Short mmCIF file of C-alpha atoms and ligand atoms in Angstrom, two decimals:
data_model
loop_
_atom_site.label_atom_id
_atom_site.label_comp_id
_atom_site.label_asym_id
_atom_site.label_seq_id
_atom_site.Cartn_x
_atom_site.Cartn_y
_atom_site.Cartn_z
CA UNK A 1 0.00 0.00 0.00
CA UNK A 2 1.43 3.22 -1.02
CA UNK A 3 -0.88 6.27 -1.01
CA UNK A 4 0.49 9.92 -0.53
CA UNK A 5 -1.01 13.38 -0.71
CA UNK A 6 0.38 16.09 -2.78
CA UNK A 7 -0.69 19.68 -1.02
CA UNK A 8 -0.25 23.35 -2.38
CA UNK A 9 1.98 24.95 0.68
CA UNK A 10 1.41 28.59 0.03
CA UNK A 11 -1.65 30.27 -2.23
CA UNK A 12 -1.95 27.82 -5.13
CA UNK A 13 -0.48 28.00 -8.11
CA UNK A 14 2.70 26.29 -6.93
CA UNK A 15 3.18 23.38 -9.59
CA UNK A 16 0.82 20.82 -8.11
CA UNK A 17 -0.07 19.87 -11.85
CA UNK A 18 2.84 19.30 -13.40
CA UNK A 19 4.06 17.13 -10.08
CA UNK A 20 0.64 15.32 -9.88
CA UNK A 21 1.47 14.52 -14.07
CA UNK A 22 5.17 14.05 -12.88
CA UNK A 23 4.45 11.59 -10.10
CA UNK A 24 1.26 9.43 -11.84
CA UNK A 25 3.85 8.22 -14.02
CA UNK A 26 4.26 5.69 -11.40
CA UNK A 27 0.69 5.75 -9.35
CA UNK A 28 -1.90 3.49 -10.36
CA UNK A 29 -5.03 6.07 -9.37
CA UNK A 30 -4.96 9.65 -9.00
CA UNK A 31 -7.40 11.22 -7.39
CA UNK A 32 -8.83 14.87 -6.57
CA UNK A 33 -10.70 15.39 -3.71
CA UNK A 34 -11.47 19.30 -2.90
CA UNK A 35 -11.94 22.45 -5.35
CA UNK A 36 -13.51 22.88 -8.53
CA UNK A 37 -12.67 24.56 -11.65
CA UNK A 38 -11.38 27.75 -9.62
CA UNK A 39 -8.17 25.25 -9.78
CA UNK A 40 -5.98 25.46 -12.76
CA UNK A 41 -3.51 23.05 -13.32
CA UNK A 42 -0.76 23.11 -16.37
CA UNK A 43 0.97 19.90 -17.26
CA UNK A 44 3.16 20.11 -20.37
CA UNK A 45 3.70 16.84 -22.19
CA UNK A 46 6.40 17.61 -24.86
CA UNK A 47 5.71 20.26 -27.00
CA UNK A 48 1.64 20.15 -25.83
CA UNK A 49 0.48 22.34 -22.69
CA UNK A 50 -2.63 21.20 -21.11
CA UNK A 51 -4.65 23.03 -18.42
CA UNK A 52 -7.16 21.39 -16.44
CA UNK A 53 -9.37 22.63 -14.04
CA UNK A 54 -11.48 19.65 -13.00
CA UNK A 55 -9.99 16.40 -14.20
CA UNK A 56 -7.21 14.99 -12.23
CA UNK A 57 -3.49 15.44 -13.50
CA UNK A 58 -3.14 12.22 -14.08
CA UNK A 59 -4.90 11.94 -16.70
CA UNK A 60 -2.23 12.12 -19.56
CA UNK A 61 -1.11 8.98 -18.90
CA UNK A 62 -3.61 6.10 -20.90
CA UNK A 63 -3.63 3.88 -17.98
CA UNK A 64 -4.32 5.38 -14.92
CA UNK A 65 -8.05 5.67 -13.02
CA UNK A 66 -8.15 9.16 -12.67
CA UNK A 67 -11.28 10.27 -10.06
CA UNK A 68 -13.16 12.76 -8.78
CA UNK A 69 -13.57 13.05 -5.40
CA UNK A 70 -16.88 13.58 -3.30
CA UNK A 71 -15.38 16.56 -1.54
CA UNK A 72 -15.02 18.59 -5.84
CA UNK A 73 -17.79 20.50 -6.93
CA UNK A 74 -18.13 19.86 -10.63
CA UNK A 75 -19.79 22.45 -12.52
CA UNK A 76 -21.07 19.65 -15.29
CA UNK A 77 -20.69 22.11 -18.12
CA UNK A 78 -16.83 22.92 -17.73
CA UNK A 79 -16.33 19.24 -16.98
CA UNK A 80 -17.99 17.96 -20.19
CA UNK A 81 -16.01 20.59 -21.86
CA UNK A 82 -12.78 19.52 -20.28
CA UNK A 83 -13.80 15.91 -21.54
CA UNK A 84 -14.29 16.76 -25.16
CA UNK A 85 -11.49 19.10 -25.41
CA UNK A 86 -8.86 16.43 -24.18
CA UNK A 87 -10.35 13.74 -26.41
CA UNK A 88 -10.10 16.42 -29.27
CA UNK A 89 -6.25 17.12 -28.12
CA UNK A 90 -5.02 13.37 -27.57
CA UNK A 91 -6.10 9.96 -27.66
CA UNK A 92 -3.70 8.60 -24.44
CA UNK A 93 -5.17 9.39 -21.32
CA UNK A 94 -6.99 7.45 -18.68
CA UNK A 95 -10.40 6.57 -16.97
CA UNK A 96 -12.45 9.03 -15.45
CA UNK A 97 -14.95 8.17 -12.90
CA UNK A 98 -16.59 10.52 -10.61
CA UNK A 99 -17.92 10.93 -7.05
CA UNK A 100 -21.86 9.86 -6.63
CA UNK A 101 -21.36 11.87 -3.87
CA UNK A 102 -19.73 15.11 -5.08
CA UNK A 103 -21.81 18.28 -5.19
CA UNK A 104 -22.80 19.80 -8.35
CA UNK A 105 -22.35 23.82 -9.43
CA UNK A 106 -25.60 25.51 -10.34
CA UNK A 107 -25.80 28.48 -12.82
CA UNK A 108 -27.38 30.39 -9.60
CA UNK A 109 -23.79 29.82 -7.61
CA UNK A 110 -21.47 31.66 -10.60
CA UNK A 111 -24.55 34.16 -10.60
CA UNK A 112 -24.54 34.75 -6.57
CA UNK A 113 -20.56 34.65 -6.42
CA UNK A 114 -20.05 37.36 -8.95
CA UNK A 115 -23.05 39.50 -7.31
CA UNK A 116 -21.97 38.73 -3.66
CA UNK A 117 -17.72 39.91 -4.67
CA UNK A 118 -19.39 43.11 -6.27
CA UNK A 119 -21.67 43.87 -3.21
CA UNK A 120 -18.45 43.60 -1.15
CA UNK A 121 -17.12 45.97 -2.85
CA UNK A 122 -13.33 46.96 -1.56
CA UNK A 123 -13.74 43.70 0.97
CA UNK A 124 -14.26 41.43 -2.20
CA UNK A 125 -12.22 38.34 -1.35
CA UNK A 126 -10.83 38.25 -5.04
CA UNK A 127 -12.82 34.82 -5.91
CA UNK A 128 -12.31 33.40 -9.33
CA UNK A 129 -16.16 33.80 -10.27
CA UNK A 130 -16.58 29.89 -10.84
CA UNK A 131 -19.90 29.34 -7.88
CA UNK A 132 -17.37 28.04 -5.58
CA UNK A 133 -18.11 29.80 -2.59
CA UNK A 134 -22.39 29.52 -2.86
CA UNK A 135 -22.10 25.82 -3.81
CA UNK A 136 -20.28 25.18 -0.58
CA UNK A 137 -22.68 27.18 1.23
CA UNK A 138 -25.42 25.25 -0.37
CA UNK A 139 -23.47 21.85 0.93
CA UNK A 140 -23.17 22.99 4.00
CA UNK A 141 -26.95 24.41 4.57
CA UNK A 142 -28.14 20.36 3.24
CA UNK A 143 -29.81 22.43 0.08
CA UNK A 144 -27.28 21.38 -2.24
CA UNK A 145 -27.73 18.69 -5.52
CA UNK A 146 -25.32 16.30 -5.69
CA UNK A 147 -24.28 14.03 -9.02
CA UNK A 148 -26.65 10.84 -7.60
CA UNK A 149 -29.49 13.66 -7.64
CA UNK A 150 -28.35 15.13 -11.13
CA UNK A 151 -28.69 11.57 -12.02
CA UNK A 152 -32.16 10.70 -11.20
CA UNK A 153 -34.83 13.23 -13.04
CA UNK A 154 -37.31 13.09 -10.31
CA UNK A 155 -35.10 14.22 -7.80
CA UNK A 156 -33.35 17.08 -9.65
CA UNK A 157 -36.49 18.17 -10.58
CA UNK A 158 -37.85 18.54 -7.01
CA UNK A 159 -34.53 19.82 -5.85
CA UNK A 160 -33.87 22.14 -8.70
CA UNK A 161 -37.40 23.84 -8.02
CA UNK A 162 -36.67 23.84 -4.30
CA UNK A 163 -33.78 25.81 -4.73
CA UNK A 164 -34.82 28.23 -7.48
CA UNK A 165 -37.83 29.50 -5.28
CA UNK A 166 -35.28 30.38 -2.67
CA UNK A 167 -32.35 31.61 -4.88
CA UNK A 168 -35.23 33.57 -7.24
CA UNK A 169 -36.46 35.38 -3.92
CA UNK A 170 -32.24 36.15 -3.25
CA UNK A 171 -31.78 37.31 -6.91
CA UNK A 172 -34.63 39.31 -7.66
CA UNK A 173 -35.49 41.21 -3.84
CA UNK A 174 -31.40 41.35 -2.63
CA UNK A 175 -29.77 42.16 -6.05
CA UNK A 176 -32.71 43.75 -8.06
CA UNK A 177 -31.70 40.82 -10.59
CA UNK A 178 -34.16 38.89 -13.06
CA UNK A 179 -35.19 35.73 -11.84
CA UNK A 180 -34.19 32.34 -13.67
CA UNK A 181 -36.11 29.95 -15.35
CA UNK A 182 -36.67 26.31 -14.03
CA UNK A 183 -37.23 24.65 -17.27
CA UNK A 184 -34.09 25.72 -19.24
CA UNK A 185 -32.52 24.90 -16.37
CA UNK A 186 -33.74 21.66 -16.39
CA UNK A 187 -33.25 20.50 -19.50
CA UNK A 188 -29.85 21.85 -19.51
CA UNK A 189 -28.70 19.83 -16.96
CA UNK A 190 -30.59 16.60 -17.78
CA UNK A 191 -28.43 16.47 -20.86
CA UNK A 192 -25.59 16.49 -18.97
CA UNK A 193 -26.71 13.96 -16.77
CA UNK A 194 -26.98 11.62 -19.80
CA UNK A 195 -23.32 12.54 -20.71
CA UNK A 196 -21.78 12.66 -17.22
CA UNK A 197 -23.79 8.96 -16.36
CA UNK A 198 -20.93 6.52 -17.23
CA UNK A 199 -18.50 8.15 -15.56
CA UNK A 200 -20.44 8.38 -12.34
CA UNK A 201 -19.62 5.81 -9.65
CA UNK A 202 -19.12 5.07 -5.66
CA UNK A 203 -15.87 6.60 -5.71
CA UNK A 204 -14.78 5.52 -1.99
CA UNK A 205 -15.19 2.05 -2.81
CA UNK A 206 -13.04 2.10 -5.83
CA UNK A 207 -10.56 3.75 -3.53
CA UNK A 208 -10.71 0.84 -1.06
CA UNK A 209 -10.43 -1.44 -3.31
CA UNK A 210 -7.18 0.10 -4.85
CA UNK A 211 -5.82 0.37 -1.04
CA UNK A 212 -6.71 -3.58 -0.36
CA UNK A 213 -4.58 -4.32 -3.54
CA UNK A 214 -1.50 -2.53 -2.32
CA UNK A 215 -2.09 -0.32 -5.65
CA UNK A 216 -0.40 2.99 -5.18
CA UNK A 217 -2.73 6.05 -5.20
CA UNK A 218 -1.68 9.59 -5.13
CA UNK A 219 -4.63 12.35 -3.57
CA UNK A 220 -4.12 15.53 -5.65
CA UNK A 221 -4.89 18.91 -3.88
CA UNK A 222 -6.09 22.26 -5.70
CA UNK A 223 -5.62 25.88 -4.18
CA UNK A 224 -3.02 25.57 -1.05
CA UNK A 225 -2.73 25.33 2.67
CA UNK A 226 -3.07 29.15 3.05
CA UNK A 227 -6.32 29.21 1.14
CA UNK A 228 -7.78 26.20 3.62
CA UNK A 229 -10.98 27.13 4.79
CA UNK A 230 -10.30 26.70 8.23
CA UNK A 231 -6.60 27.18 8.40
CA UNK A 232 -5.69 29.91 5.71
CA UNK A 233 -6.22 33.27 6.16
CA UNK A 234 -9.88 33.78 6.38
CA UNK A 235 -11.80 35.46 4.69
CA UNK A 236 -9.40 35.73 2.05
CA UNK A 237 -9.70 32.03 1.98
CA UNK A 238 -11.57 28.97 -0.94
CA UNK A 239 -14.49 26.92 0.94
CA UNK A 240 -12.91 23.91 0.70
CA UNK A 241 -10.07 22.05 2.64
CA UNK A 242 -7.17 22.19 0.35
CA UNK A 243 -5.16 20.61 3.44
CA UNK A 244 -3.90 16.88 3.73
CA UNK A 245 -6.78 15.81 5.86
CA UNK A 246 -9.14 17.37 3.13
CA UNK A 247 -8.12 14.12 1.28
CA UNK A 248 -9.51 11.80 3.87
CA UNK A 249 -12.76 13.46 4.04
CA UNK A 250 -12.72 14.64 0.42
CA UNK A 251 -12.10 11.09 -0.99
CA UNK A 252 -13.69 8.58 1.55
CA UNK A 253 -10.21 7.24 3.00
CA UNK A 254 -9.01 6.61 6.51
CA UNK A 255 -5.51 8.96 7.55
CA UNK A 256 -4.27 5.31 8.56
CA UNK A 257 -3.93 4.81 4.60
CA UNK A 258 -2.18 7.86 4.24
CA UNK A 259 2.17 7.69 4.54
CA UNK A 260 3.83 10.37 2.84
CA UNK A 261 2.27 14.27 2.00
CA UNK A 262 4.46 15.90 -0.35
CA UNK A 263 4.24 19.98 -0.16
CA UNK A 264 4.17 21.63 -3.18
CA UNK A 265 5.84 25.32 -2.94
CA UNK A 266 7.87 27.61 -5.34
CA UNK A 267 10.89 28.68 -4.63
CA UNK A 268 9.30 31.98 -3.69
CA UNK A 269 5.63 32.90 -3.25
CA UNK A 270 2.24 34.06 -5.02
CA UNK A 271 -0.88 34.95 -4.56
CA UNK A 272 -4.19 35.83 -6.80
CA UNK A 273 -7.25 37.45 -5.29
CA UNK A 274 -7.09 39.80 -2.54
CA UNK A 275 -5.63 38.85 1.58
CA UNK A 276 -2.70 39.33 3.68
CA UNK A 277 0.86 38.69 2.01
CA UNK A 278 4.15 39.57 4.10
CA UNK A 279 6.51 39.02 1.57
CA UNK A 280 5.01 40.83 -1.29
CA UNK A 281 6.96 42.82 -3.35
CA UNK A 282 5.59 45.97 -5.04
CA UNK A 283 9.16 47.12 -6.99
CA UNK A 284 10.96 45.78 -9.72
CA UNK A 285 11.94 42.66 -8.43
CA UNK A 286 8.43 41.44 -7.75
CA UNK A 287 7.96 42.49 -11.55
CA UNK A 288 11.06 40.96 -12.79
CA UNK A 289 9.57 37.74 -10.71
CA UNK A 290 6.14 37.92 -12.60
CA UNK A 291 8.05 38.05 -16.23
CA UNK A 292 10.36 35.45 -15.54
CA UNK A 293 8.18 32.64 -14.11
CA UNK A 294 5.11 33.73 -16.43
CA UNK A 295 2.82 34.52 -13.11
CA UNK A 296 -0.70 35.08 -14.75
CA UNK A 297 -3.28 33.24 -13.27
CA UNK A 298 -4.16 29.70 -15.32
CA UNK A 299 -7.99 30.42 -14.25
CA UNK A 300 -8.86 33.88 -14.59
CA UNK A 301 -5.31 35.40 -16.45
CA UNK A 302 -4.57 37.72 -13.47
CA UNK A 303 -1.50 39.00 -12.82
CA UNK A 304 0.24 36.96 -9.89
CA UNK A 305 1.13 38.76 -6.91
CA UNK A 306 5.07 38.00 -6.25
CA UNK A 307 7.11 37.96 -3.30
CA UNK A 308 10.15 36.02 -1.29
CA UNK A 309 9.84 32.84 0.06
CA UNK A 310 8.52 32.71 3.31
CA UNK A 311 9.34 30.36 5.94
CA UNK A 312 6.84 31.39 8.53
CA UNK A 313 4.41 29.97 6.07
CA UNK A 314 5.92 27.01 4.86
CA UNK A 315 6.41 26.12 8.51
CA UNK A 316 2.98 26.49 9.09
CA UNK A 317 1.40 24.44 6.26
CA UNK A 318 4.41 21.87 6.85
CA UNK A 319 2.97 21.23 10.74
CA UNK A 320 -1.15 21.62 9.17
CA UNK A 321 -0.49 18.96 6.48
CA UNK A 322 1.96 16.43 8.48
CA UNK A 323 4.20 17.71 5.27
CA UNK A 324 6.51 14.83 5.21
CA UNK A 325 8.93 16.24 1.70
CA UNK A 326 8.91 19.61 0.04
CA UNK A 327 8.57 20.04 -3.73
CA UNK A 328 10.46 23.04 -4.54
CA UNK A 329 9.37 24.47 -8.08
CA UNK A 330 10.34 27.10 -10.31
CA UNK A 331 13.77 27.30 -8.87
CA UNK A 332 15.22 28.06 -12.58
CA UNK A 333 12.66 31.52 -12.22
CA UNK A 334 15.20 32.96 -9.51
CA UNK A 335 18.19 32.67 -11.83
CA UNK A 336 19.98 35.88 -12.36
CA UNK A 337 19.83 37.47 -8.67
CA UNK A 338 22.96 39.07 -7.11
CA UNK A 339 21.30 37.80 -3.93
CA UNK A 340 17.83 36.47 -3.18
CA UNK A 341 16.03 36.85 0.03
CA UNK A 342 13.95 34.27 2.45
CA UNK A 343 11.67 35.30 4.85
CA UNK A 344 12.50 34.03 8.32
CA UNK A 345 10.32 35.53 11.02
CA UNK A 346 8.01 38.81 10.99
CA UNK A 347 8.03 41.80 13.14
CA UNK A 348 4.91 43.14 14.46
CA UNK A 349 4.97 46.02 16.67
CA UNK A 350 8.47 45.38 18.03
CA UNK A 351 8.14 41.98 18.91
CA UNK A 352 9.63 39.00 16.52
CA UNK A 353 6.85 36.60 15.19
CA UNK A 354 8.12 33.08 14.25
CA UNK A 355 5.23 31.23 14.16
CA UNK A 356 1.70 31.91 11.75
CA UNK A 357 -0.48 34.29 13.66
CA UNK A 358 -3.88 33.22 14.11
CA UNK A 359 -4.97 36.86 14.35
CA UNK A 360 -5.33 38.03 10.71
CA UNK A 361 -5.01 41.36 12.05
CA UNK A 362 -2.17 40.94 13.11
CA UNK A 363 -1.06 38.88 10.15
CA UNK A 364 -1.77 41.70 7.74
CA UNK A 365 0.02 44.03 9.66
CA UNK A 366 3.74 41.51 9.63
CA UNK A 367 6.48 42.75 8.43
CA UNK A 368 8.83 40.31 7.29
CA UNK A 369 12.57 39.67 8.25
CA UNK A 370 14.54 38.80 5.94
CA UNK A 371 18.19 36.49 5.65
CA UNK A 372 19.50 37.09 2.40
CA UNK A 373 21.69 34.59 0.58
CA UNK A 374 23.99 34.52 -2.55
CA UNK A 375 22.14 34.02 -5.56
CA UNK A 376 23.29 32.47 -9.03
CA UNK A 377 23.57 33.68 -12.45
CA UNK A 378 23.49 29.85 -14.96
CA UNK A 379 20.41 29.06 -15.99
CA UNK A 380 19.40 25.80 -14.41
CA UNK A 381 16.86 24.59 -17.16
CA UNK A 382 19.08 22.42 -18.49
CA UNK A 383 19.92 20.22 -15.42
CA UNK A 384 18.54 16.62 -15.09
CA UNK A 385 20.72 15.94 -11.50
CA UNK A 386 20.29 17.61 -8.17
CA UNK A 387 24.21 17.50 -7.82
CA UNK A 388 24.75 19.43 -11.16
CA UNK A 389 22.81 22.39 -9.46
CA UNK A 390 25.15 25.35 -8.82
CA UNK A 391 26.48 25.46 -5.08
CA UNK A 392 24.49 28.59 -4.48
CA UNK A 393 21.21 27.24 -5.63
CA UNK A 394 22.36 23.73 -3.76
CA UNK A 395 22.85 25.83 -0.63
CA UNK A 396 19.68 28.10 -1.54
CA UNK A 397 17.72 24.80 -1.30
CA UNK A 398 19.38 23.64 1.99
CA UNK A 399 18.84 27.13 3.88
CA UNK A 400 15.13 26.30 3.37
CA UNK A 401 15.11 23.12 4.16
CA UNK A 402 17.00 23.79 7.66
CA UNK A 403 14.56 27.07 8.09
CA UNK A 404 11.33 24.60 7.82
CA UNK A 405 13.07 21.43 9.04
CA UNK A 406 11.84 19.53 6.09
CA UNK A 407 13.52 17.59 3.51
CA UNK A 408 12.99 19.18 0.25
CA UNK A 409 12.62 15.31 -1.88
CA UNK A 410 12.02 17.41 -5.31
CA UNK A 411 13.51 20.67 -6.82
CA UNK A 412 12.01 21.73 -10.18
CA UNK A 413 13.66 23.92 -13.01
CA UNK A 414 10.90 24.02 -15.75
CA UNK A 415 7.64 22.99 -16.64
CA UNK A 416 8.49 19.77 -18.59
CA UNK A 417 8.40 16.14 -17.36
CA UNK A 418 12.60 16.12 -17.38
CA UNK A 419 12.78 19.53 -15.50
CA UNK A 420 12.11 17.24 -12.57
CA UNK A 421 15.02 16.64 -10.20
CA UNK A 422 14.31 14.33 -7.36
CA UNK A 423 16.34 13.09 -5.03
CA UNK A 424 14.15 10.21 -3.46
CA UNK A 425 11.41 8.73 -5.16
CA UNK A 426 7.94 9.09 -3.37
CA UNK A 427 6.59 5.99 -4.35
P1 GDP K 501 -0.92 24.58 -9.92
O1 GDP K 501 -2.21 25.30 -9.84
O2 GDP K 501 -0.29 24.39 -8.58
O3 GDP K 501 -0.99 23.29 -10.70
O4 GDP K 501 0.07 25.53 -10.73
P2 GDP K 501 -0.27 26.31 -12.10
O5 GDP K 501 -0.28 25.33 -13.21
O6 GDP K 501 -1.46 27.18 -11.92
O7 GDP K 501 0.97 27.29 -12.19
C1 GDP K 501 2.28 26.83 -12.26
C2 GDP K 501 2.90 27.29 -13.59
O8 GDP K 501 4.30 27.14 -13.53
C3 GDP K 501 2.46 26.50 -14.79
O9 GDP K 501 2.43 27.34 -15.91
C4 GDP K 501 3.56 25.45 -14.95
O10 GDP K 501 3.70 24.97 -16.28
C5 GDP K 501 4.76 26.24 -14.54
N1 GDP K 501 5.82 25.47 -13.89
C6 GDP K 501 5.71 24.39 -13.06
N2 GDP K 501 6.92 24.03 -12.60
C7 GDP K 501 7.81 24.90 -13.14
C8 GDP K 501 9.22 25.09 -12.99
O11 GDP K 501 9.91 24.38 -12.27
N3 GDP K 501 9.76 26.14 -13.69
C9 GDP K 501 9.04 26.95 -14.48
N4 GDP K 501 9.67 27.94 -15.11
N5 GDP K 501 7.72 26.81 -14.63
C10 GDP K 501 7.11 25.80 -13.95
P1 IMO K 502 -4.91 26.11 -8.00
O1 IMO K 502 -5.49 24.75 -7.71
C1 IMO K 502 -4.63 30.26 -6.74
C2 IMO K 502 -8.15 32.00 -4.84
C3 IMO K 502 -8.90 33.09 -5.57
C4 IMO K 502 -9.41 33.88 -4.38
C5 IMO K 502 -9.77 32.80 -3.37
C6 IMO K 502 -11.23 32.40 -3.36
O2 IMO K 502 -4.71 26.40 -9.44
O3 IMO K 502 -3.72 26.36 -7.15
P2 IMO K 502 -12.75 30.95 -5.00
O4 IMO K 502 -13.08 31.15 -6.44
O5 IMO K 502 -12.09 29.67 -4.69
O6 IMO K 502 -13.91 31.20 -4.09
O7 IMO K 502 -11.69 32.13 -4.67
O8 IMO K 502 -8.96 31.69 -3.71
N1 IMO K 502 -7.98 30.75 -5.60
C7 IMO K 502 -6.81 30.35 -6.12
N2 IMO K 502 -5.61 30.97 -6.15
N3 IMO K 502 -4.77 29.03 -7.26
C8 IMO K 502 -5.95 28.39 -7.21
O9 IMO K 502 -6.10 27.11 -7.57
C9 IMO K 502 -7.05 29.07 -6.65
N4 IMO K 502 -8.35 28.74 -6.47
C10 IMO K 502 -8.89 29.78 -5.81
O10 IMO K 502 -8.03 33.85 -6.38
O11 IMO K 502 -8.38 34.65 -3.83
MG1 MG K 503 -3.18 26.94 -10.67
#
């Protein structure tokens, strides 16, 4: 039995793709278990770049069980589109099957998210627009439709009308909005149904039965730790549980079946959408940062907030997530420093900070201290061995590892498959 989770340890965006794509290579199943298509994930195969949203990394490999987890929200539409436009692109990739269990996105949830960010006004969280947020609210509140409802006519029917005489009375008397229309609705979404039937199964159970047959299984987060829900910095947070234990709940598994978590970060940080960020840097360097590593959103195209690496925060998600290995990526982006920086501690109000504040207050208000270290001029794309690594990046990598006391297993330097350097296997 071999199952690990790969986590985002900063604000997303931090590679999880391409190492999910990197690491299915040897996995049997692949599986995603939190998020929906506010995720973007780019895997490059060759000369072919392929961003997913919804469908598990894996699934560019022909024979790998690629699922999705109860604990998603699939928006059918952008899933059936994902579908087609794979099948259009390549005809290796694996089997899709999909949680019974997983809740469904609504055309009422993109409609409420994009009206509740613009009521908010300058205390808009920054979502991606996608019906994350209200489709977790509607989980939560026991109104929502799962994919075993979407699947049986009667009770979509009763459930779709259920929640259109609520979300009608919430469109048309809080936002002066038009209300919508059951039947289009319907129909809409019974013709996915049809499409989205033979892909739909008891998810958990297939899991099992993968653990049972010592298969090896690798739990694929979206977002990251600092975007969790309950542990990121709220409000400026998703509504799911992007954490390691998101993947027990999110998938149907036991922690007991769980050894290794592999943390995804760059080699500094990002951020999309609005919150708290320490290391953020508003000059040139943050700019030069943004060019070099490419740092528009996969989602939405926004420009990426950049910024050092922080080690308060890597700390933090390493103790949330049991983080057993780090996967540092995009260290080739930080080629061409005199000297790079890494963010050891903050200062607030005279005192030193070393550990994640829970106050977000307080958080917002950290400044960070900073060690800086000798940076390297080679460009590092080219490197297939951890050794061949200039000392300077070598001893870049160590500083963080000794600042967050964990081993960092993988060090990236592009976006392809070979631009993978690890130095232990994780399966
Ligand atoms: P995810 O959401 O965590 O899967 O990350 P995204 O795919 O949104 O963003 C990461 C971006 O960096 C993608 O465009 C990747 O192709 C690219 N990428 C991943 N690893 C590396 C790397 O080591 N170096 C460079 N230069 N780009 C990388
Ligand atoms: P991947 O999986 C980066 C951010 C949004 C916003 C906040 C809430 O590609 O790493 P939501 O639409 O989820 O309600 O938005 O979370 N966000 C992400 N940022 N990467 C992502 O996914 C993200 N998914 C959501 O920008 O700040
Ligand atoms: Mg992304």
């Amino acid at each position: 039995m071999a199952a690990v989770v790969l986590v985002g340890a900063q604000w997303g965006d931090e590679g999880k793709g391409k190492l999910t794509d990197y690491l299915a290579e040897k996995a049997d199943m692949v599986v995603r278990y939190q998020g929906g298509n506010n995720a973007g994930h780019t895997v490059v195969v060759g000369t072919e770049e392929y961003k997913l949203h919804l469908i598990p990394s894996g699934i560019l490999y022909e024979n790998k069980v690629c699922v999705i987890g109860n604990g998603v929200v699939i928006d059918p539409e952008i899933l059936l589109q994902e579908i087609r436009a794979l099948a259009k692109r390549t005809s290796k990739y694996g089997k899709l099957l999909m949680s019974t269990n997983a809740h469904v996105i609504m055309p009422y949830h993109r409609l409420l998210d994009q009206l509740q960010e613009k009521s908010l006004g300058s205390r808009k969280i920054g979502t991606t627009g996608r019906g994350i947020g209200p489709a977790y609210m509607d989980k939560t509140a026991r109104t929502g439709i799962r994919v075993i409802d979407l699947m049986d006519a009667e009770v979509f029917a009763q459930k779709l009308k259920d929640n259109l005489e609520e979300k009608n009375k919430v469109l048309t008397k809080i936002y002066d909005e038009p209300p919508l229309e059951y039947e289009r609705i319907y129909r809409q979404y019974q013709e996915y149904a049809e499409e989205l039937r033979p892909y739909v199964t008891d998810t958990s159970l297939k899991i099992s039965e993968y653990i049972r047959g010592e298969q090896k299984i690798l739990f694929e987060g979206a977002q990251g730790t600092l975007l969790d829900l309950d542990h990121g910095t709220y409000p400026y947070v998703t509504s799911s549980h992007p954490i390691a234990g998101g993947a027990c709940v999110g998938a149907g598994v036991g922690p007991t079946s769980i050894q290794r978590v592999l943390g995804v970060a760059k080699a500094y940080t990002t951020r999309v959408g609005e919150g708290p960020f320490p290391t953020e840097l508003m000059d040139d360097v943050g700019e030069r940062i943004r060019q070099n590593g490419r740092e528009f959103g996969t989602t939405t195209g926004r420009p990426r907030r950049c910024g050092w690496f922080d080690t308060v925060i890597a700390r933090y998600s390493a103790r949330i997530s049991g983080i057993s290995d780090f996967a540092i990526t995009k260290l080739d982006v930080l080629s061409g420093f005199e000297s790079l920086k890494i963010c050891t501690a903050y200062h607030y109000q005279g005192e030193r900070i070393v550990e994640f504040p829970q106050s977000q207050k307080i958080f917002s208000n950290c400044e960070p201290i900073y060690e800086e270290i000798a940076g390297w001029q080679e460009d590092l794309t080219g490197i297939r061995h951890f050794k061949d690594l200039p000392a300077t990046a070598k001893n870049y990598i160590q500083r963080l590892e000794e600042l967050t006391g964990v081993p960092a297993t993988i060090v990236t330097i592009g976006p392809e498959r070979e631009q993978t350097l690890v130095r232990q296997e994780m399966f």
